[in-house]
Amino acid sequence: MAPRRPAGADAFPRKTVEPFVTRPAEDGPLYAALDLGTNSCRMLIARPAGSQFQVVDSFSKPVQLGHGLEASGRLSRPSMARTVHALQVCRRKLEAHKVTRMRLVATEACRRARNSRDFLRMIRRETGLPVEIIDAEEEARLAVISCAPLVSQRTEQLLVVDIGGGSTELVWIDLEDVEPAERPRAIMRLADGFGDPRPGGARVVDWISVPLGVATLRDQFEDVEDDQGRFALMSWHFEEMLSDFAPYSLTHDFAENFQVIGTSGTVTTVAASHLGLRRYDRTKVDGLTMTSAQIDRVIRDYLSLGPEGRRADPRIGRERHALIMSGAAILQTLMRVWPTTRLSVADRGLREGLLYAQMVKDGVLAPDGMNGVA
């Protein structure tokens, strides 16, 4: 599908949102959210603060849980051991902060692995943590609600993209019947499901979980030695997987009111590279708007560096250099096939969605105080 006319340069200005910063503990309930993905184990501990939350502690570790899963269909013993070690660190943090309200979830690697139930029993035995496997729809839903503060009041059609380690979730939402000032709040209300919307609410046109993320897509083409050839094959293969996504072939001209929000380590790394950050700064990345030309420029730079150059590039980091090109192939494909030349960058995702959902359910966080871009 050929790209349509771009949205205006100021269509979706930089969204200023309250940063999730680590702060000293104060009085009030603490909540925890843990995301055990194909590549990483990540946790946030936070407390509600109005319509946002304050992060008290965090943890992130690349555990490569899905290493070898493509070939064997099973989680390997070394991968499980690395993950349990990381979860033991998480348990100590939870105990130190006396957290009782928590949701700890596992995603694509555990959904696909034949021995995932045995692994969850191992986690419970070794750490005592109640990790659960969530389905693809809930994962997509949580990613969507985490991005609610970044939704522009001008947005009538919204695509939220979450590029994970083992899968990529895409959710297309129609906001045309929602009052502009209500659009961010309408997104938060999707926490209950993607079913029939209330009158004047957000309508999910379609959603898809593509079983390709930065780790699984890389693994499928790791035998291709040519760097640029491998990138082209990954991009083509990912696009082929989108054919069942209904909005893929939409022809309606709505570029002026169409917003894409991307959430993932790939998106934030590309944004940091565009900004030239040698040390990552979330406050400069979260809410940033990038054009397709800027994204393409960064990706061309990555390709020109080659594998060794990317390994040494401080903007990419040692933990992400092996995964950045598979993620870039997914990102560039998405920007090519839909009618926009702008991407809103979200340094938020499943963990934030888990926190929002818990806090709203408990009535300690007010979604009605949330305002989008004017």
Tab-separated table of C-alpha atoms in Angstrom:
chain	number	residue	atom	x	y	z
A	1	MET	CA	0.000	0.000	0.000
A	2	ALA	CA	1.522	3.303	-1.029
A	3	PRO	CA	1.937	5.944	1.681
A	4	ARG	CA	-0.652	8.702	1.679
A	5	ARG	CA	-0.084	12.387	2.211
A	6	PRO	CA	1.652	13.060	5.534
A	7	ALA	CA	0.073	14.672	8.507
A	8	GLY	CA	1.079	18.285	9.046
A	9	ALA	CA	4.359	18.950	10.765
A	10	ASP	CA	2.561	20.124	13.900
A	11	ALA	CA	-0.237	17.548	13.802
A	12	PHE	CA	0.879	15.800	16.972
A	13	PRO	CA	3.189	18.038	19.003
A	14	ARG	CA	5.448	16.785	21.716
A	15	LYS	CA	3.308	15.544	24.592
A	16	THR	CA	4.455	16.717	27.993
A	17	VAL	CA	3.555	14.074	30.542
A	18	GLU	CA	4.450	13.598	34.150
A	19	PRO	CA	7.664	11.554	34.167
A	20	PHE	CA	7.852	8.233	35.958
A	21	VAL	CA	10.837	9.036	38.162
A	22	THR	CA	12.295	7.186	41.100
A	23	ARG	CA	11.419	9.037	44.282
A	24	PRO	CA	11.850	8.445	48.009
A	25	ALA	CA	9.156	6.321	49.579
A	26	GLU	CA	6.273	8.203	51.182
A	27	ASP	CA	3.071	7.118	52.859
A	28	GLY	CA	0.508	5.333	50.718
A	29	PRO	CA	-0.048	1.967	49.059
A	30	LEU	CA	2.636	0.543	46.804
A	31	TYR	CA	1.930	-1.444	43.653
A	32	ALA	CA	4.228	-3.660	41.601
A	33	ALA	CA	4.124	-4.780	37.974
A	34	LEU	CA	6.491	-7.333	36.451
A	35	ASP	CA	6.835	-8.145	32.756
A	36	LEU	CA	8.650	-11.401	32.016
A	37	GLY	CA	9.175	-11.311	28.279
A	38	THR	CA	11.086	-13.278	25.687
A	39	ASN	CA	14.219	-11.222	26.182
A	40	SER	CA	13.930	-9.273	29.446
A	41	CYS	CA	12.618	-9.347	32.989
A	42	ARG	CA	11.415	-5.893	34.051
A	43	MET	CA	9.626	-4.642	37.152
A	44	LEU	CA	8.269	-1.350	38.489
A	45	ILE	CA	7.202	-0.518	42.035
A	46	ALA	CA	5.083	2.615	42.238
A	47	ARG	CA	2.422	4.518	44.162
A	48	PRO	CA	-0.594	6.378	42.761
A	49	ALA	CA	-0.331	10.158	42.423
A	50	GLY	CA	-3.425	11.804	40.998
A	51	SER	CA	-3.937	10.534	37.454
A	52	GLN	CA	-0.343	9.236	37.213
A	53	PHE	CA	1.991	7.352	39.511
A	54	GLN	CA	5.390	7.819	41.104
A	55	VAL	CA	8.016	5.119	40.603
A	56	VAL	CA	9.674	4.103	43.857
A	57	ASP	CA	11.936	1.336	42.528
A	58	SER	CA	12.593	-0.504	39.281
A	59	PHE	CA	14.475	-3.477	37.879
A	60	SER	CA	15.443	-4.561	34.379
A	61	LYS	CA	17.599	-7.486	33.295
A	62	PRO	CA	18.093	-9.137	29.873
A	63	VAL	CA	17.511	-12.824	30.659
A	64	GLN	CA	17.019	-14.165	27.093
A	65	LEU	CA	14.306	-16.518	28.281
A	66	GLY	CA	13.324	-17.357	24.704
A	67	HIS	CA	16.842	-18.257	23.538
A	68	GLY	CA	16.588	-21.439	21.504
A	69	LEU	CA	12.785	-21.551	21.720
A	70	GLU	CA	12.333	-21.246	17.934
A	71	ALA	CA	14.284	-24.445	17.347
A	72	SER	CA	13.228	-26.597	20.306
A	73	GLY	CA	9.796	-25.340	21.327
A	74	ARG	CA	11.017	-25.409	24.936
A	75	LEU	CA	12.596	-23.041	27.433
A	76	SER	CA	16.192	-24.121	28.015
A	77	ARG	CA	17.631	-24.872	31.444
A	78	PRO	CA	20.201	-22.026	31.259
A	79	SER	CA	17.490	-19.552	30.223
A	80	MET	CA	15.231	-20.616	33.061
A	81	ALA	CA	18.113	-20.424	35.551
A	82	ARG	CA	18.983	-16.859	34.434
A	83	THR	CA	15.367	-15.852	34.756
A	84	VAL	CA	14.911	-17.351	38.218
A	85	HIS	CA	18.025	-15.491	39.386
A	86	ALA	CA	16.533	-12.211	38.130
A	87	LEU	CA	13.211	-12.991	39.789
A	88	GLN	CA	14.979	-13.588	43.095
A	89	VAL	CA	16.279	-10.014	42.880
A	90	CYS	CA	12.710	-8.844	42.209
A	91	ARG	CA	11.433	-10.784	45.216
A	92	ARG	CA	13.980	-9.090	47.485
A	93	LYS	CA	12.874	-5.668	46.225
A	94	LEU	CA	9.219	-6.520	46.793
A	95	GLU	CA	9.983	-7.681	50.314
A	96	ALA	CA	12.119	-4.618	51.097
A	97	HIS	CA	9.274	-2.295	50.071
A	98	LYS	CA	6.611	-4.514	51.707
A	99	VAL	CA	4.562	-4.591	48.502
A	100	THR	CA	1.317	-6.553	48.744
A	101	ARG	CA	-0.522	-5.310	45.636
A	102	MET	CA	1.171	-6.750	42.565
A	103	ARG	CA	0.647	-8.363	39.174
A	104	LEU	CA	3.512	-10.406	37.752
A	105	VAL	CA	2.994	-11.645	34.203
A	106	ALA	CA	4.773	-13.660	31.522
A	107	THR	CA	4.135	-13.236	27.814
A	108	GLU	CA	5.010	-14.765	24.426
A	109	ALA	CA	7.905	-17.076	25.340
A	110	CYS	CA	5.879	-18.739	28.069
A	111	ARG	CA	2.753	-18.805	25.903
A	112	ARG	CA	4.626	-20.785	23.248
A	113	ALA	CA	6.936	-23.025	25.279
A	114	ARG	CA	5.792	-26.610	25.855
A	115	ASN	CA	7.381	-26.625	29.323
A	116	SER	CA	6.081	-23.257	30.510
A	117	ARG	CA	3.828	-24.742	33.209
A	118	ASP	CA	6.792	-26.612	34.666
A	119	PHE	CA	8.735	-23.360	34.575
A	120	LEU	CA	6.021	-21.490	36.499
A	121	ARG	CA	6.081	-24.201	39.168
A	122	MET	CA	9.867	-23.806	39.328
A	123	ILE	CA	9.469	-20.036	39.786
A	124	ARG	CA	6.959	-20.547	42.602
A	125	ARG	CA	9.228	-23.097	44.298
A	126	GLU	CA	12.424	-21.038	44.015
A	127	THR	CA	11.052	-17.515	44.565
A	128	GLY	CA	7.507	-17.754	45.883
A	129	LEU	CA	6.371	-15.232	43.240
A	130	PRO	CA	2.885	-15.695	41.679
A	131	VAL	CA	3.880	-15.249	38.022
A	132	GLU	CA	1.008	-15.871	35.575
A	133	ILE	CA	0.876	-16.202	31.787
A	134	ILE	CA	-1.423	-13.683	30.090
A	135	ASP	CA	-2.930	-14.113	26.642
A	136	ALA	CA	-2.080	-11.943	23.641
A	137	GLU	CA	-5.262	-9.838	23.865
A	138	GLU	CA	-4.601	-8.808	27.442
A	139	GLU	CA	-1.003	-7.988	26.578
A	140	ALA	CA	-2.194	-5.763	23.730
A	141	ARG	CA	-4.834	-4.141	25.938
A	142	LEU	CA	-2.337	-3.291	28.669
A	143	ALA	CA	0.084	-1.772	26.158
A	144	VAL	CA	-2.741	0.387	24.794
A	145	ILE	CA	-3.877	1.802	28.135
A	146	SER	CA	-0.279	2.603	29.128
A	147	CYS	CA	-0.146	4.969	26.133
A	148	ALA	CA	-3.382	6.815	26.962
A	149	PRO	CA	-1.604	9.974	28.218
A	150	LEU	CA	0.087	10.328	24.810
A	151	VAL	CA	-3.114	10.242	22.740
A	152	SER	CA	-3.759	13.551	21.022
A	153	GLN	CA	-7.176	15.192	21.240
A	154	ARG	CA	-6.913	15.554	17.434
A	155	THR	CA	-6.631	11.812	16.897
A	156	GLU	CA	-9.592	10.106	15.224
A	157	GLN	CA	-7.759	6.919	14.194
A	158	LEU	CA	-5.082	5.461	16.469
A	159	LEU	CA	-2.615	2.620	15.927
A	160	VAL	CA	-0.718	1.435	19.008
A	161	VAL	CA	2.286	-0.785	18.274
A	162	ASP	CA	4.136	-2.751	20.955
A	163	ILE	CA	7.287	-4.434	19.600
A	164	GLY	CA	8.250	-7.137	22.078
A	165	GLY	CA	10.914	-9.797	22.179
A	166	GLY	CA	8.720	-12.657	20.976
A	167	SER	CA	5.705	-10.931	19.445
A	168	THR	CA	4.414	-7.591	18.167
A	169	GLU	CA	0.971	-6.372	19.159
A	170	LEU	CA	-0.948	-3.918	16.956
A	171	VAL	CA	-4.259	-2.362	17.974
A	172	TRP	CA	-6.245	-0.060	15.672
A	173	ILE	CA	-8.764	2.148	17.509
A	174	ASP	CA	-11.468	4.401	16.067
A	175	LEU	CA	-11.950	7.539	18.195
A	176	GLU	CA	-14.028	9.504	15.701
A	177	ASP	CA	-17.204	9.336	17.825
A	178	VAL	CA	-15.391	10.341	21.028
A	179	GLU	CA	-15.337	13.960	22.141
A	180	PRO	CA	-11.757	15.247	21.614
A	181	ALA	CA	-11.157	16.059	25.282
A	182	GLU	CA	-12.359	12.548	26.236
A	183	ARG	CA	-10.089	10.589	23.890
A	184	PRO	CA	-7.251	9.770	26.331
A	185	ARG	CA	-9.795	8.724	28.966
A	186	ALA	CA	-11.648	6.601	26.402
A	187	ILE	CA	-8.419	4.674	25.816
A	188	MET	CA	-8.065	3.992	29.551
A	189	ARG	CA	-11.571	2.500	29.599
A	190	LEU	CA	-10.412	-0.231	27.215
A	191	ALA	CA	-8.797	-1.880	30.244
A	192	ASP	CA	-11.975	-3.938	30.612
A	193	GLY	CA	-11.722	-5.457	27.133
A	194	PHE	CA	-11.865	-4.960	23.370
A	195	GLY	CA	-15.557	-5.831	23.136
A	196	ASP	CA	-18.527	-3.662	22.193
A	197	PRO	CA	-17.827	-0.008	23.062
A	198	ARG	CA	-20.149	2.168	25.098
A	199	PRO	CA	-21.887	4.942	23.109
A	200	GLY	CA	-19.378	7.648	22.350
A	201	GLY	CA	-16.526	5.377	23.386
A	202	ALA	CA	-13.363	4.102	21.710
A	203	ARG	CA	-13.989	1.321	19.178
A	204	VAL	CA	-11.319	-1.291	18.510
A	205	VAL	CA	-11.414	-1.832	14.734
A	206	ASP	CA	-8.998	-4.747	14.871
A	207	TRP	CA	-6.014	-6.046	16.796
A	208	ILE	CA	-3.361	-8.632	16.036
A	209	SER	CA	-0.519	-10.335	17.823
A	210	VAL	CA	2.166	-11.141	15.254
A	211	PRO	CA	4.379	-13.997	16.552
A	212	LEU	CA	7.498	-12.057	15.595
A	213	GLY	CA	9.415	-9.775	17.928
A	214	VAL	CA	12.985	-8.552	18.023
A	215	ALA	CA	14.338	-11.891	19.266
A	216	THR	CA	12.190	-14.304	17.259
A	217	LEU	CA	12.555	-12.365	13.997
A	218	ARG	CA	16.326	-12.189	14.444
A	219	ASP	CA	16.502	-15.937	15.151
A	220	GLN	CA	14.610	-16.795	11.959
A	221	PHE	CA	17.228	-15.052	9.789
A	222	GLU	CA	20.406	-15.509	11.823
A	223	ASP	CA	21.889	-17.757	9.132
A	224	VAL	CA	21.853	-14.895	6.571
A	225	GLU	CA	25.361	-13.444	6.605
A	226	ASP	CA	24.793	-10.287	4.555
A	227	ASP	CA	23.738	-7.554	6.977
A	228	GLN	CA	21.642	-5.477	4.574
A	229	GLY	CA	20.179	-8.566	2.915
A	230	ARG	CA	19.115	-9.912	6.303
A	231	PHE	CA	17.459	-6.586	7.153
A	232	ALA	CA	15.488	-6.601	3.877
A	233	LEU	CA	14.338	-10.187	4.419
A	234	MET	CA	13.192	-9.446	7.965
A	235	SER	CA	11.205	-6.431	6.779
A	236	TRP	CA	9.552	-8.403	3.960
A	237	HIS	CA	8.704	-11.323	6.237
A	238	PHE	CA	7.124	-9.098	8.863
A	239	GLU	CA	4.982	-7.330	6.270
A	240	GLU	CA	3.735	-10.716	5.039
A	241	MET	CA	2.497	-11.447	8.564
A	242	LEU	CA	0.260	-8.354	8.540
A	243	SER	CA	-2.044	-9.578	5.767
A	244	ASP	CA	-4.736	-10.735	8.227
A	245	PHE	CA	-4.860	-7.402	10.020
A	246	ALA	CA	-8.028	-5.733	8.689
A	247	PRO	CA	-6.775	-2.106	8.668
A	248	TYR	CA	-3.735	-3.183	6.623
A	249	SER	CA	-5.655	-2.537	3.425
A	250	LEU	CA	-7.738	0.480	4.496
A	251	THR	CA	-7.910	3.104	1.775
A	252	HIS	CA	-9.779	5.873	3.622
A	253	ASP	CA	-7.799	9.118	3.591
A	254	PHE	CA	-7.486	10.068	7.251
A	255	ALA	CA	-3.807	10.977	7.480
A	256	GLU	CA	-4.439	14.320	9.167
A	257	ASN	CA	-6.174	12.635	12.118
A	258	PHE	CA	-4.167	9.405	12.279
A	259	GLN	CA	-1.677	8.814	15.094
A	260	VAL	CA	0.757	5.939	15.527
A	261	ILE	CA	2.168	5.375	19.012
A	262	GLY	CA	5.124	3.021	19.241
A	263	THR	CA	6.196	1.454	22.511
A	264	SER	CA	9.275	-0.762	22.811
A	265	GLY	CA	13.006	-0.715	23.402
A	266	THR	CA	13.448	-0.492	19.629
A	267	VAL	CA	11.364	2.672	19.356
A	268	THR	CA	13.038	4.394	22.298
A	269	THR	CA	16.521	3.392	21.103
A	270	VAL	CA	15.859	4.813	17.621
A	271	ALA	CA	14.533	7.993	19.250
A	272	ALA	CA	17.592	8.295	21.488
A	273	SER	CA	19.849	7.795	18.470
A	274	HIS	CA	17.950	10.490	16.579
A	275	LEU	CA	18.487	12.872	19.503
A	276	GLY	CA	22.168	11.901	19.726
A	277	LEU	CA	21.895	10.848	23.368
A	278	ARG	CA	25.024	9.095	24.546
A	279	ARG	CA	23.247	8.476	27.851
A	280	TYR	CA	19.575	7.607	27.775
A	281	ASP	CA	17.195	10.244	29.152
A	282	ARG	CA	13.568	9.150	29.427
A	283	THR	CA	12.288	12.701	29.876
A	284	LYS	CA	13.594	13.595	26.398
A	285	VAL	CA	12.297	10.455	24.686
A	286	ASP	CA	8.838	9.743	26.113
A	287	GLY	CA	6.286	11.774	24.146
A	288	LEU	CA	8.706	12.683	21.351
A	289	THR	CA	7.341	12.774	17.780
A	290	MET	CA	9.588	11.463	14.993
A	291	THR	CA	9.065	11.629	11.237
A	292	SER	CA	9.536	8.691	8.896
A	293	ALA	CA	12.507	10.516	7.354
A	294	GLN	CA	14.168	10.814	10.753
A	295	ILE	CA	13.529	7.147	11.522
A	296	ASP	CA	14.895	6.086	8.111
A	297	ARG	CA	17.992	8.222	8.648
A	298	VAL	CA	18.756	6.488	11.936
A	299	ILE	CA	18.212	3.040	10.421
A	300	ARG	CA	20.485	3.833	7.448
A	301	ASP	CA	23.113	4.909	9.966
A	302	TYR	CA	22.741	1.594	11.809
A	303	LEU	CA	23.155	-0.326	8.558
A	304	SER	CA	26.232	1.666	7.583
A	305	LEU	CA	27.828	0.849	10.950
A	306	GLY	CA	27.506	-2.893	10.430
A	307	PRO	CA	27.348	-5.423	13.300
A	308	GLU	CA	30.647	-4.422	14.903
A	309	GLY	CA	29.923	-0.721	14.636
A	310	ARG	CA	26.525	-1.170	16.244
A	311	ARG	CA	28.098	-3.192	19.036
A	312	ALA	CA	30.359	-0.258	19.891
A	313	ASP	CA	27.767	2.508	19.437
A	314	PRO	CA	26.926	4.000	22.867
A	315	ARG	CA	23.518	5.186	21.595
A	316	ILE	CA	22.439	1.572	21.087
A	317	GLY	CA	24.027	-0.027	24.099
A	318	ARG	CA	25.577	-3.443	24.578
A	319	GLU	CA	22.316	-5.044	25.689
A	320	ARG	CA	20.404	-4.096	22.516
A	321	HIS	CA	22.912	-4.123	19.636
A	322	ALA	CA	22.095	-7.714	18.615
A	323	LEU	CA	18.354	-6.982	18.495
A	324	ILE	CA	18.169	-3.476	17.081
A	325	MET	CA	18.042	-4.384	13.382
A	326	SER	CA	15.186	-6.861	13.705
A	327	GLY	CA	13.273	-4.231	15.664
A	328	ALA	CA	14.179	-1.592	13.101
A	329	ALA	CA	12.865	-3.837	10.307
A	330	ILE	CA	9.512	-4.087	12.107
A	331	LEU	CA	9.377	-0.346	12.783
A	332	GLN	CA	10.292	0.707	9.251
A	333	THR	CA	7.717	-1.688	7.790
A	334	LEU	CA	4.949	-0.253	9.948
A	335	MET	CA	5.797	3.316	8.961
A	336	ARG	CA	5.840	2.333	5.279
A	337	VAL	CA	2.482	0.597	4.988
A	338	TRP	CA	0.166	3.046	6.771
A	339	PRO	CA	-0.878	6.606	5.888
A	340	THR	CA	1.362	8.617	8.169
A	341	THR	CA	4.878	9.914	8.313
A	342	ARG	CA	4.923	10.550	12.058
A	343	LEU	CA	5.398	8.340	15.098
A	344	SER	CA	4.730	9.210	18.736
A	345	VAL	CA	7.395	7.613	20.940
A	346	ALA	CA	6.282	5.969	24.186
A	347	ASP	CA	8.728	4.895	26.864
A	348	ARG	CA	5.986	2.921	28.551
A	349	GLY	CA	4.273	-0.374	27.959
A	350	LEU	CA	3.094	-3.528	29.692
A	351	ARG	CA	4.380	-2.678	33.175
A	352	GLU	CA	2.782	0.753	33.119
A	353	GLY	CA	-0.442	-0.746	31.816
A	354	LEU	CA	-0.453	-3.257	34.670
A	355	LEU	CA	0.023	-0.472	37.195
A	356	TYR	CA	-2.709	1.702	35.667
A	357	ALA	CA	-5.157	-1.214	35.569
A	358	GLN	CA	-4.542	-2.187	39.205
A	359	MET	CA	-4.784	1.375	40.475
A	360	VAL	CA	-7.936	2.243	38.517
A	361	LYS	CA	-9.588	-0.993	39.697
A	362	ASP	CA	-8.767	-0.124	43.311
A	363	GLY	CA	-10.059	3.426	42.857
A	364	VAL	CA	-6.761	5.036	43.856
A	365	LEU	CA	-5.957	6.547	40.451
A	366	ALA	CA	-8.310	8.864	38.603
A	367	PRO	CA	-8.392	8.414	34.787
A	368	ASP	CA	-10.768	11.384	34.610
A	369	GLY	CA	-7.830	13.641	35.424
A	370	MET	CA	-6.006	12.574	32.269
A	371	ASN	CA	-5.707	15.065	29.431
A	372	GLY	CA	-4.296	14.453	25.957
A	373	VAL	CA	-2.411	16.717	23.570
A	374	ALA	CA	-4.521	19.749	22.697
